[in-house]
PDB file of C-alpha atoms in Angstrom:
ATOM      1  CA  ASP A   1      -0.200  -0.083  -0.144  1.00  0.00           C
ATOM      2  CA  PHE A   2       0.753   3.719   0.157  1.00  0.00           C
ATOM      3  CA  SER A   3       2.456   3.567   3.083  1.00  0.00           C
ATOM      4  CA  ARG A   4       4.790   0.796   2.495  1.00  0.00           C
ATOM      5  CA  ARG A   5       6.176   2.227  -0.412  1.00  0.00           C
ATOM      6  CA  SER A   6       6.804   5.307   1.088  1.00  0.00           C
ATOM      7  CA  GLY A   7       8.382   3.950   3.861  1.00  0.00           C
ATOM      8  CA  ASP A   8      10.687   1.939   1.694  1.00  0.00           C
ATOM      9  CA  LYS A   9      11.750   4.802  -0.024  1.00  0.00           C
ATOM     10  CA  SER A  10      12.782   6.687   3.793  1.00  0.00           C
ATOM     11  CA  SER A  11      16.150   6.554   5.280  1.00  0.00           C
ATOM     12  CA  PRO A  12      18.483   3.581   2.783  1.00  0.00           C
ATOM     13  CA  PRO A  13      21.564   2.738   4.485  1.00  0.00           C
ATOM     14  CA  SER A  14      24.598   4.698   4.105  1.00  0.00           C
ATOM     15  CA  VAL A  15      26.929   4.365   0.979  1.00  0.00           C
ATOM     16  CA  ALA A  16      30.368   4.579   3.384  1.00  0.00           C
ATOM     17  CA  PRO A  17      29.702   2.006   6.259  1.00  0.00           C
ATOM     18  CA  LEU A  18      28.442  -0.857   2.962  1.00  0.00           C
ATOM     19  CA  ALA A  19      31.673   0.048   1.182  1.00  0.00           C
ATOM     20  CA  LEU A  20      33.870  -0.790   4.766  1.00  0.00           C
ATOM     21  CA  ASP A  21      31.783  -3.958   5.828  1.00  0.00           C
ATOM     22  CA  PRO A  22      31.291  -6.495   2.122  1.00  0.00           C
ATOM     23  CA  PRO A  23      29.223  -9.244   4.215  1.00  0.00           C
ATOM     24  CA  ASP A  24      26.244  -6.394   4.686  1.00  0.00           C
ATOM     25  CA  LEU A  25      26.273  -5.897   0.895  1.00  0.00           C
ATOM     26  CA  SER A  26      24.459  -9.438   0.567  1.00  0.00           C
ATOM     27  CA  ASP A  27      21.296  -8.146   3.390  1.00  0.00           C
ATOM     28  CA  LYS A  28      18.687  -8.815   1.366  1.00  0.00           C
ATOM     29  CA  LYS A  29      16.983  -6.368   3.892  1.00  0.00           C
ATOM     30  CA  GLY A  30      18.433  -3.118   2.476  1.00  0.00           C
ATOM     31  CA  SER A  31      17.636  -1.777  -0.251  1.00  0.00           C
ATOM     32  CA  SER A  32      18.666  -1.084  -3.777  1.00  0.00           C
ATOM     33  CA  TYR A  33      21.293   1.378  -2.640  1.00  0.00           C
ATOM     34  CA  ALA A  34      23.332  -1.294  -1.238  1.00  0.00           C
ATOM     35  CA  ASP A  35      23.741  -2.966  -4.841  1.00  0.00           C
ATOM     36  CA  PRO A  36      27.551  -2.329  -5.443  1.00  0.00           C
ATOM     37  CA  ALA A  37      27.339  -2.341  -9.359  1.00  0.00           C
ATOM     38  CA  LEU A  38      24.264   0.866  -9.042  1.00  0.00           C
ATOM     39  CA  GLN A  39      26.624   2.016  -6.374  1.00  0.00           C
ATOM     40  CA  GLY A  40      29.854   2.526  -9.060  1.00  0.00           C
ATOM     41  CA  ASP A  41      26.909   3.800 -11.948  1.00  0.00           C
ATOM     42  CA  MET A  42      25.502   6.675  -9.151  1.00  0.00           C
ATOM     43  CA  ARG A  43      29.334   8.182  -9.026  1.00  0.00           C
ATOM     44  CA  HIS A  44      30.162   7.515 -12.551  1.00  0.00           C
ATOM     45  CA  LEU A  45      27.478   9.433 -13.374  1.00  0.00           C
ATOM     46  CA  ALA A  46      28.315  11.434 -10.712  1.00  0.00           C
ATOM     47  CA  LEU A  47      32.050  11.998 -11.712  1.00  0.00           C
ATOM     48  CA  GLU A  48      30.847  13.186 -15.675  1.00  0.00           C
ATOM     49  CA  GLY A  49      29.121  15.892 -14.031  1.00  0.00           C
ATOM     50  CA  VAL A  50      31.909  17.330 -12.802  1.00  0.00           C
ATOM     51  CA  GLU A  51      33.553  16.390 -15.542  1.00  0.00           C
ATOM     52  CA  GLU A  52      30.972  18.467 -17.574  1.00  0.00           C
ATOM     53  CA  GLU A  53      31.789  21.280 -15.292  1.00  0.00           C
ATOM     54  CA  ASN A  54      35.157  21.532 -14.996  1.00  0.00           C
ATOM     55  CA  GLY A  55      36.190  20.233 -17.881  1.00  0.00           C
ATOM     56  CA  GLU A  56      38.107  17.494 -16.836  1.00  0.00           C
ATOM     57  CA  VAL A  57      38.168  15.092 -13.941  1.00  0.00           C
ATOM     58  CA  GLN A  58      41.906  15.950 -12.671  1.00  0.00           C
ATOM     59  CA  GLN A  59      40.548  19.436 -11.148  1.00  0.00           C
ATOM     60  CA  MET A  60      38.465  16.862  -8.214  1.00  0.00           C
ATOM     61  CA  HIS A  61      40.160  16.850  -4.950  1.00  0.00           C
ATOM     62  CA  GLU A  62      40.792  13.337  -5.258  1.00  0.00           C
ATOM     63  CA  LYS A  63      42.831  13.679  -8.766  1.00  0.00           C
ATOM     64  CA  LYS A  64      41.348   9.675  -9.580  1.00  0.00           C
ATOM     65  CA  THR A  65      39.590   8.580 -12.744  1.00  0.00           C
ATOM     66  CA  PRO A  66      35.530   6.776 -12.556  1.00  0.00           C
ATOM     67  CA  SER A  67      36.810   4.246 -12.471  1.00  0.00           C
ATOM     68  CA  GLU A  68      39.805   4.492 -10.024  1.00  0.00           C
ATOM     69  CA  ALA A  69      37.238   6.596  -8.014  1.00  0.00           C
ATOM     70  CA  SER A  70      35.098   3.855  -8.170  1.00  0.00           C
ATOM     71  CA  GLU A  71      37.736   1.225  -7.097  1.00  0.00           C
ATOM     72  CA  ASP A  72      38.141   3.692  -4.049  1.00  0.00           C
ATOM     73  CA  SER A  73      34.383   4.063  -2.742  1.00  0.00           C
ATOM     74  CA  SER A  74      34.484  -0.560  -2.692  1.00  0.00           C
ATOM     75  CA  ILE A  75      38.000  -0.035  -0.096  1.00  0.00           C
ATOM     76  CA  GLY A  76      36.861   3.104   2.550  1.00  0.00           C
ATOM     77  CA  GLY A  77      38.482   5.701  -0.304  1.00  0.00           C
ATOM     78  CA  LEU A  78      36.485   8.522   0.970  1.00  0.00           C
ATOM     79  CA  ASN A  79      37.683   8.004   4.435  1.00  0.00           C
ATOM     80  CA  SER A  80      41.358   7.870   3.822  1.00  0.00           C
ATOM     81  CA  ASP A  81      43.816  10.583   4.250  1.00  0.00           C
ATOM     82  CA  PRO A  82      43.763  13.912   1.342  1.00  0.00           C
ATOM     83  CA  THR A  83      47.740  13.473   1.475  1.00  0.00           C
ATOM     84  CA  ASP A  84      47.664   9.893  -0.207  1.00  0.00           C
ATOM     85  CA  SER A  85      46.085  11.342  -2.963  1.00  0.00           C
ATOM     86  CA  LYS A  86      49.402  13.498  -4.278  1.00  0.00           C
ATOM     87  CA  THR A  87      51.427  12.256  -7.107  1.00  0.00           C
ATOM     88  CA  LEU A  88      54.859  11.023  -6.934  1.00  0.00           C
ATOM     89  CA  GLN A  89      55.331  14.063  -8.816  1.00  0.00           C
ATOM     90  CA  GLU A  90      54.116  16.368  -6.983  1.00  0.00           C
ATOM     91  CA  GLN A  91      55.837  15.253  -3.951  1.00  0.00           C
ATOM     92  CA  MET A  92      59.378  16.037  -5.700  1.00  0.00           C
ATOM     93  CA  ASP A  93      58.246  18.947  -6.802  1.00  0.00           C
ATOM     94  CA  GLU A  94      57.653  20.193  -2.426  1.00  0.00           C
ATOM     95  CA  LEU A  95      60.482  17.783  -2.253  1.00  0.00           C
ATOM     96  CA  LEU A  96      62.790  19.976  -4.310  1.00  0.00           C
ATOM     97  CA  GLN A  97      60.566  23.257  -3.415  1.00  0.00           C
ATOM     98  CA  ARG A  98      61.605  23.129   1.021  1.00  0.00           C
ATOM     99  CA  CYS A  99      65.154  21.828   0.047  1.00  0.00           C
ATOM    100  CA  PHE A 100      65.200  25.273  -2.070  1.00  0.00           C
ATOM    101  CA  LEU A 101      64.087  27.472   0.868  1.00  0.00           C
ATOM    102  CA  HIS A 102      66.152  25.134   3.084  1.00  0.00           C
ATOM    103  CA  ALA A 103      68.859  25.673   1.957  1.00  0.00           C
ATOM    104  CA  LEU A 104      68.783  29.629   1.003  1.00  0.00           C
ATOM    105  CA  LYS A 105      67.309  30.128   4.539  1.00  0.00           C
ATOM    106  CA  CYS A 106      70.557  28.045   6.488  1.00  0.00           C
ATOM    107  CA  ARG A 107      73.621  27.293   3.687  1.00  0.00           C
ATOM    108  CA  VAL A 108      73.510  29.813   1.837  1.00  0.00           C
ATOM    109  CA  LYS A 109      75.706  33.337   3.309  1.00  0.00           C
ATOM    110  CA  LYS A 110      75.943  36.321   0.551  1.00  0.00           C
ATOM    111  CA  ALA A 111      80.080  35.686   0.911  1.00  0.00           C
ATOM    112  CA  ASP A 112      78.819  32.293  -1.150  1.00  0.00           C
ATOM    113  CA  LEU A 113      77.824  34.855  -4.294  1.00  0.00           C
ATOM    114  CA  PRO A 114      77.950  34.523  -7.000  1.00  0.00           C
ATOM    115  CA  LEU A 115      77.003  30.784  -6.934  1.00  0.00           C
ATOM    116  CA  LEU A 116      77.799  27.802  -9.606  1.00  0.00           C
ATOM    117  CA  THR A 117      74.077  26.310  -9.783  1.00  0.00           C
ATOM    118  CA  SER A 118      75.768  22.628  -9.654  1.00  0.00           C
ATOM    119  CA  THR A 119      77.306  24.105  -6.748  1.00  0.00           C
ATOM    120  CA  PHE A 120      74.316  25.191  -5.187  1.00  0.00           C
ATOM    121  CA  LEU A 121      72.440  21.413  -5.910  1.00  0.00           C
ATOM    122  CA  GLY A 122      75.367  19.298  -5.016  1.00  0.00           C
ATOM    123  CA  SER A 123      76.669  21.333  -1.705  1.00  0.00           C
ATOM    124  CA  HIS A 124      73.385  22.780  -0.144  1.00  0.00           C
ATOM    125  CA  MET A 125      70.611  21.364  -1.403  1.00  0.00           C
ATOM    126  CA  PHE A 126      71.363  17.392  -1.546  1.00  0.00           C
ATOM    127  CA  SER A 127      72.410  17.661   2.501  1.00  0.00           C
ATOM    128  CA  CYS A 128      68.960  19.855   2.779  1.00  0.00           C
ATOM    129  CA  CYS A 129      66.973  16.331   1.762  1.00  0.00           C
ATOM    130  CA  PRO A 130      65.649  15.195   5.315  1.00  0.00           C
ATOM    131  CA  GLU A 131      66.571  11.462   6.233  1.00  0.00           C
ATOM    132  CA  GLY A 132      64.918   8.767   4.330  1.00  0.00           C
ATOM    133  CA  ARG A 133      64.232  10.900   0.982  1.00  0.00           C
ATOM    134  CA  GLN A 134      65.392  11.079  -1.453  1.00  0.00           C
ATOM    135  CA  LEU A 135      65.779  14.669  -4.537  1.00  0.00           C
ATOM    136  CA  ASP A 136      65.968  13.660  -8.128  1.00  0.00           C
ATOM    137  CA  ILE A 137      64.287  16.761  -9.724  1.00  0.00           C
ATOM    138  CA  LYS A 138      63.870  13.950 -13.097  1.00  0.00           C
ATOM    139  CA  LYS A 139      60.733  13.096 -11.115  1.00  0.00           C
ATOM    140  CA  SER A 140      59.602  16.428 -10.703  1.00  0.00           C
ATOM    141  CA  SER A 141      57.513  18.509 -13.194  1.00  0.00           C
ATOM    142  CA  TYR A 142      60.643  20.770 -13.450  1.00  0.00           C
ATOM    143  CA  LYS A 143      62.685  17.920 -14.959  1.00  0.00           C
ATOM    144  CA  LYS A 144      65.784  20.248 -14.991  1.00  0.00           C
ATOM    145  CA  LEU A 145      67.630  21.988 -12.307  1.00  0.00           C
ATOM    146  CA  SER A 146      68.115  24.698 -14.186  1.00  0.00           C
ATOM    147  CA  LYS A 147      64.328  25.054 -15.622  1.00  0.00           C
ATOM    148  CA  PHE A 148      63.427  24.879 -12.071  1.00  0.00           C
ATOM    149  CA  LEU A 149      65.669  28.056 -10.989  1.00  0.00           C
ATOM    150  CA  GLN A 150      63.622  30.084 -13.594  1.00  0.00           C
ATOM    151  CA  GLN A 151      60.724  29.735 -12.101  1.00  0.00           C
ATOM    152  CA  MET A 152      62.362  30.434  -8.575  1.00  0.00           C
ATOM    153  CA  GLN A 153      63.824  33.540 -10.417  1.00  0.00           C
ATOM    154  CA  GLN A 154      59.669  34.621 -11.660  1.00  0.00           C
ATOM    155  CA  GLU A 155      59.010  34.746  -8.012  1.00  0.00           C
ATOM    156  CA  GLN A 156      61.464  37.349  -7.628  1.00  0.00           C
ATOM    157  CA  ILE A 157      63.161  34.651  -4.562  1.00  0.00           C
ATOM    158  CA  ILE A 158      66.957  34.479  -6.773  1.00  0.00           C
ATOM    159  CA  GLN A 159      68.181  36.162  -9.951  1.00  0.00           C
ATOM    160  CA  VAL A 160      69.586  33.760 -11.751  1.00  0.00           C
ATOM    161  CA  LYS A 161      72.759  34.351 -14.442  1.00  0.00           C
ATOM    162  CA  GLU A 162      74.714  32.692 -17.087  1.00  0.00           C
ATOM    163  CA  LEU A 163      78.655  34.228 -15.836  1.00  0.00           C
ATOM    164  CA  SER A 164      80.451  32.104 -18.545  1.00  0.00           C
ATOM    165  CA  LYS A 165      78.943  30.057 -21.888  1.00  0.00           C
ATOM    166  CA  GLY A 166      76.482  27.429 -21.303  1.00  0.00           C
ATOM    167  CA  VAL A 167      77.690  27.617 -16.958  1.00  0.00           C
ATOM    168  CA  GLU A 168      75.100  29.797 -14.936  1.00  0.00           C
ATOM    169  CA  SER A 169      75.329  31.409 -11.096  1.00  0.00           C
ATOM    170  CA  ILE A 170      72.829  32.729  -8.162  1.00  0.00           C
ATOM    171  CA  VAL A 171      74.082  36.022  -8.744  1.00  0.00           C
ATOM    172  CA  ALA A 172      71.357  37.242  -5.448  1.00  0.00           C
ATOM    173  CA  VAL A 173      69.308  35.912  -3.122  1.00  0.00           C
ATOM    174  CA  ASP A 174      66.213  37.601  -0.965  1.00  0.00           C
ATOM    175  CA  TRP A 175      66.475  37.190   1.840  1.00  0.00           C
ATOM    176  CA  LYS A 176      63.601  39.309   3.107  1.00  0.00           C
ATOM    177  CA  HIS A 177      61.184  37.204   0.644  1.00  0.00           C
ATOM    178  CA  PRO A 178      58.618  36.088   2.496  1.00  0.00           C
ATOM    179  CA  ARG A 179      58.727  32.586   1.320  1.00  0.00           C
ATOM    180  CA  ILE A 180      62.184  32.236   2.614  1.00  0.00           C
ATOM    181  CA  THR A 181      61.154  34.336   5.930  1.00  0.00           C
ATOM    182  CA  SER A 182      58.324  32.581   6.965  1.00  0.00           C
ATOM    183  CA  PHE A 183      59.842  29.103   5.754  1.00  0.00           C
ATOM    184  CA  VAL A 184      60.886  26.330   8.617  1.00  0.00           C
ATOM    185  CA  THR A 185      62.239  23.767   8.843  1.00  0.00           C
ATOM    186  CA  LEU A 186      60.895  20.233   9.847  1.00  0.00           C
ATOM    187  CA  GLU A 187      63.553  18.708  11.869  1.00  0.00           C
ATOM    188  CA  PRO A 188      66.464  20.189  13.865  1.00  0.00           C
ATOM    189  CA  VAL A 189      69.415  20.875  11.613  1.00  0.00           C
ATOM    190  CA  GLN A 190      71.959  17.857  12.163  1.00  0.00           C
ATOM    191  CA  GLU A 191      75.547  18.283  12.375  1.00  0.00           C
ATOM    192  CA  GLY A 192      77.146  15.635   9.845  1.00  0.00           C
ATOM    193  CA  SER A 193      78.625  15.387   6.776  1.00  0.00           C
ATOM    194  CA  ARG A 194      75.283  14.487   5.680  1.00  0.00           C
ATOM    195  CA  GLU A 195      74.475  18.043   6.534  1.00  0.00           C
ATOM    196  CA  GLN A 196      77.760  19.458   5.531  1.00  0.00           C
ATOM    197  CA  PRO A 197      79.086  20.685   2.205  1.00  0.00           C
ATOM    198  CA  TYR A 198      81.749  18.264   0.983  1.00  0.00           C
ATOM    199  CA  HIS A 199      84.845  20.492   1.065  1.00  0.00           C
ATOM    200  CA  PRO A 200      87.915  18.893  -1.157  1.00  0.00           C
ATOM    201  CA  PRO A 201      91.094  17.731   1.071  1.00  0.00           C
ATOM    202  CA  ASP A 202      94.020  19.735   1.341  1.00  0.00           C
ATOM    203  CA  ILE A 203      96.516  18.689  -0.368  1.00  0.00           C
ATOM    204  CA  LYS A 204     100.094  20.154   0.637  1.00  0.00           C
ATOM    205  CA  PRO A 205     103.284  19.212  -1.548  1.00  0.00           C
ATOM    206  CA  LEU A 206     105.874  18.112   1.297  1.00  0.00           C
ATOM    207  CA  TYR A 207     110.169  17.952   0.727  1.00  0.00           C
ATOM    208  CA  CYS A 208     111.863  15.196   3.116  1.00  0.00           C
ATOM    209  CA  VAL A 209     116.118  16.922   3.455  1.00  0.00           C
ATOM    210  CA  PRO A 210     118.438  14.489   1.384  1.00  0.00           C
ATOM    211  CA  ALA A 211     121.814  13.004   2.867  1.00  0.00           C
ATOM    212  CA  SER A 212     124.021  15.856   0.421  1.00  0.00           C
ATOM    213  CA  MET A 213     121.666  18.203   2.082  1.00  0.00           C
ATOM    214  CA  THR A 214     122.128  17.545   5.802  1.00  0.00           C
ATOM    215  CA  LEU A 215     124.914  20.713   6.145  1.00  0.00           C
ATOM    216  CA  LEU A 216     122.183  23.670   5.064  1.00  0.00           C
ATOM    217  CA  PHE A 217     119.091  22.778   6.863  1.00  0.00           C
ATOM    218  CA  GLN A 218     121.430  21.590   9.878  1.00  0.00           C
ATOM    219  CA  GLU A 219     121.923  25.117  11.343  1.00  0.00           C
ATOM    220  CA  SER A 220     118.185  25.651  11.166  1.00  0.00           C
ATOM    221  CA  GLY A 221     118.188  22.258  13.515  1.00  0.00           C
ATOM    222  CA  HIS A 222     116.666  20.021  10.989  1.00  0.00           C
ATOM    223  CA  LYS A 223     118.135  16.588   9.919  1.00  0.00           C
ATOM    224  CA  LYS A 224     118.598  13.678   7.108  1.00  0.00           C
ATOM    225  CA  GLY A 225     115.524  12.813   6.149  1.00  0.00           C
ATOM    226  CA  SER A 226     112.411  16.355   8.004  1.00  0.00           C
ATOM    227  CA  VAL A 227     109.824  16.890   5.841  1.00  0.00           C
ATOM    228  CA  LEU A 228     109.090  20.162   5.126  1.00  0.00           C
ATOM    229  CA  GLU A 229     106.537  22.639   4.035  1.00  0.00           C
ATOM    230  CA  GLY A 230     107.843  24.402   0.657  1.00  0.00           C
ATOM    231  CA  GLY A 231     107.246  27.531   2.316  1.00  0.00           C
ATOM    232  CA  GLU A 232     109.486  26.341   4.198  1.00  0.00           C
ATOM    233  CA  VAL A 233     112.469  25.157   3.102  1.00  0.00           C
ATOM    234  CA  ARG A 234     112.151  29.076   1.621  1.00  0.00           C
ATOM    235  CA  THR A 235     112.352  30.113   4.386  1.00  0.00           C
ATOM    236  CA  ILE A 236     115.413  28.585   5.453  1.00  0.00           C
ATOM    237  CA  ILE A 237     117.009  28.564   2.313  1.00  0.00           C
ATOM    238  CA  ILE A 238     116.704  32.576   2.914  1.00  0.00           C
ATOM    239  CA  ASN A 239     118.308  33.091   5.740  1.00  0.00           C
ATOM    240  CA  TYR A 240     121.363  30.795   4.968  1.00  0.00           C
ATOM    241  CA  ALA A 241     122.005  33.515   2.740  1.00  0.00           C
ATOM    242  CA  LYS A 242     121.696  36.517   5.051  1.00  0.00           C
ATOM    243  CA  LYS A 243     123.383  34.791   7.782  1.00  0.00           C
ATOM    244  CA  ASN A 244     126.505  34.235   6.138  1.00  0.00           C
ATOM    245  CA  ASP A 245     126.999  36.999   3.899  1.00  0.00           C
ATOM    246  CA  LEU A 246     125.578  35.342   0.834  1.00  0.00           C
ATOM    247  CA  VAL A 247     123.355  38.497  -0.696  1.00  0.00           C
ATOM    248  CA  ASP A 248     125.820  39.950  -3.635  1.00  0.00           C
ATOM    249  CA  ALA A 249     126.351  43.399  -2.629  1.00  0.00           C
ATOM    250  CA  ASP A 250     126.593  45.255  -6.022  1.00  0.00           C
ATOM    251  CA  ASN A 251     122.835  43.551  -7.301  1.00  0.00           C
ATOM    252  CA  LYS A 252     120.733  42.027  -4.573  1.00  0.00           C
ATOM    253  CA  ASN A 253     118.662  39.955  -6.421  1.00  0.00           C
ATOM    254  CA  LEU A 254     121.986  37.399  -6.528  1.00  0.00           C
ATOM    255  CA  VAL A 255     123.320  34.744  -4.225  1.00  0.00           C
ATOM    256  CA  LYS A 256     126.943  33.833  -4.156  1.00  0.00           C
ATOM    257  CA  LEU A 257     127.167  30.040  -4.095  1.00  0.00           C
ATOM    258  CA  ASP A 258     129.473  28.997  -1.194  1.00  0.00           C
ATOM    259  CA  PRO A 259     131.004  25.087  -0.678  1.00  0.00           C
ATOM    260  CA  ILE A 260     127.963  23.651   0.753  1.00  0.00           C
ATOM    261  CA  LEU A 261     125.352  25.336  -1.795  1.00  0.00           C
ATOM    262  CA  CYS A 262     127.567  24.842  -4.393  1.00  0.00           C
ATOM    263  CA  ASP A 263     127.421  20.675  -2.820  1.00  0.00           C
ATOM    264  CA  CYS A 264     123.328  20.940  -3.104  1.00  0.00           C
ATOM    265  CA  ILE A 265     122.323  22.565  -5.820  1.00  0.00           C
ATOM    266  CA  LEU A 266     125.264  22.482  -8.803  1.00  0.00           C
ATOM    267  CA  GLU A 267     125.533  19.503 -11.413  1.00  0.00           C
ATOM    268  CA  LYS A 268     129.828  18.230 -11.598  1.00  0.00           C
ATOM    269  CA  SER A 269     130.572  20.461 -14.949  1.00  0.00           C
ATOM    270  CA  GLU A 270     129.619  23.446 -13.399  1.00  0.00           C
ATOM    271  CA  GLN A 271     131.263  22.850 -10.147  1.00  0.00           C
ATOM    272  CA  HIS A 272     134.691  24.790  -9.283  1.00  0.00           C
ATOM    273  CA  THR A 273     133.029  27.492 -11.022  1.00  0.00           C
ATOM    274  CA  ASP A 274     132.260  31.520  -9.902  1.00  0.00           C
ATOM    275  CA  MET A 275     128.415  31.121  -9.835  1.00  0.00           C
ATOM    276  CA  LYS A 276     126.092  33.393  -7.770  1.00  0.00           C
ATOM    277  CA  LEU A 277     121.872  33.318  -8.731  1.00  0.00           C
ATOM    278  CA  PRO A 278     118.943  34.956  -8.892  1.00  0.00           C
ATOM    279  CA  TRP A 279     116.937  34.590  -6.194  1.00  0.00           C
ATOM    280  CA  ASP A 280     114.725  32.510  -7.542  1.00  0.00           C
ATOM    281  CA  SER A 281     116.847  30.489 -10.176  1.00  0.00           C
ATOM    282  CA  LEU A 282     118.428  28.950  -6.370  1.00  0.00           C
ATOM    283  CA  LEU A 283     114.878  28.280  -4.238  1.00  0.00           C
ATOM    284  CA  THR A 284     114.203  26.462  -7.895  1.00  0.00           C
ATOM    285  CA  ARG A 285     116.687  24.645  -7.415  1.00  0.00           C
TER     286      ARG A 285
END
């Protein structure tokens, strides 16, 4: 009768609980709204309406195709975290922005400018990447560092110039830009090798006193086998020449060679000749 028909139409079961509890779908007492096939059809129609209104399904918050959305409704997709719907590309874009702002706020100083963009990436941005994450620009929507930095330049955060052909450098940074001043690091800055920019090792050539030069170096307190830096050798030779009055009186750029210096630096063919050498030649030998 009329009352029974109107009663069946009232208070239909909610879709989400039925979707989360598959056994309820087999309940014959449920209304037609409990039919998963009809649910899918209705979901599809709803998405098509959005498609006509907005032009493309991608504008929806969940960014799902109709088939994906209907699948989500059957596994509780409606209750999922909105951040889960971000694509890998969007997540990489966010990481790229984060490392960029972190590097400018905490790593780069005005004295570092101009800074090669490749150095900025390798020494600063990579070191700002959170533990467990990997920064890969190719997986972002920008694909290339240069394209990303152009976007940051358009936002007037930095200024990039090609100081030499094919090589770009960051020449200016607006540290008062709101995006930099408002940026907050999500974890405390840790002092460690991962956080520090790479510095190449400091390589110094060292010189070992040979047996033939022991007399020359013994006055300065060194023995055979003593290890000296180039600057130390230079200072010792200069002091030796001045102390032993070997600087030529007429031309202070020339040094007279005493027997010890002769034994140390002259070839056999040059021996027994009264020689004077310029400072640079003496020190080079």
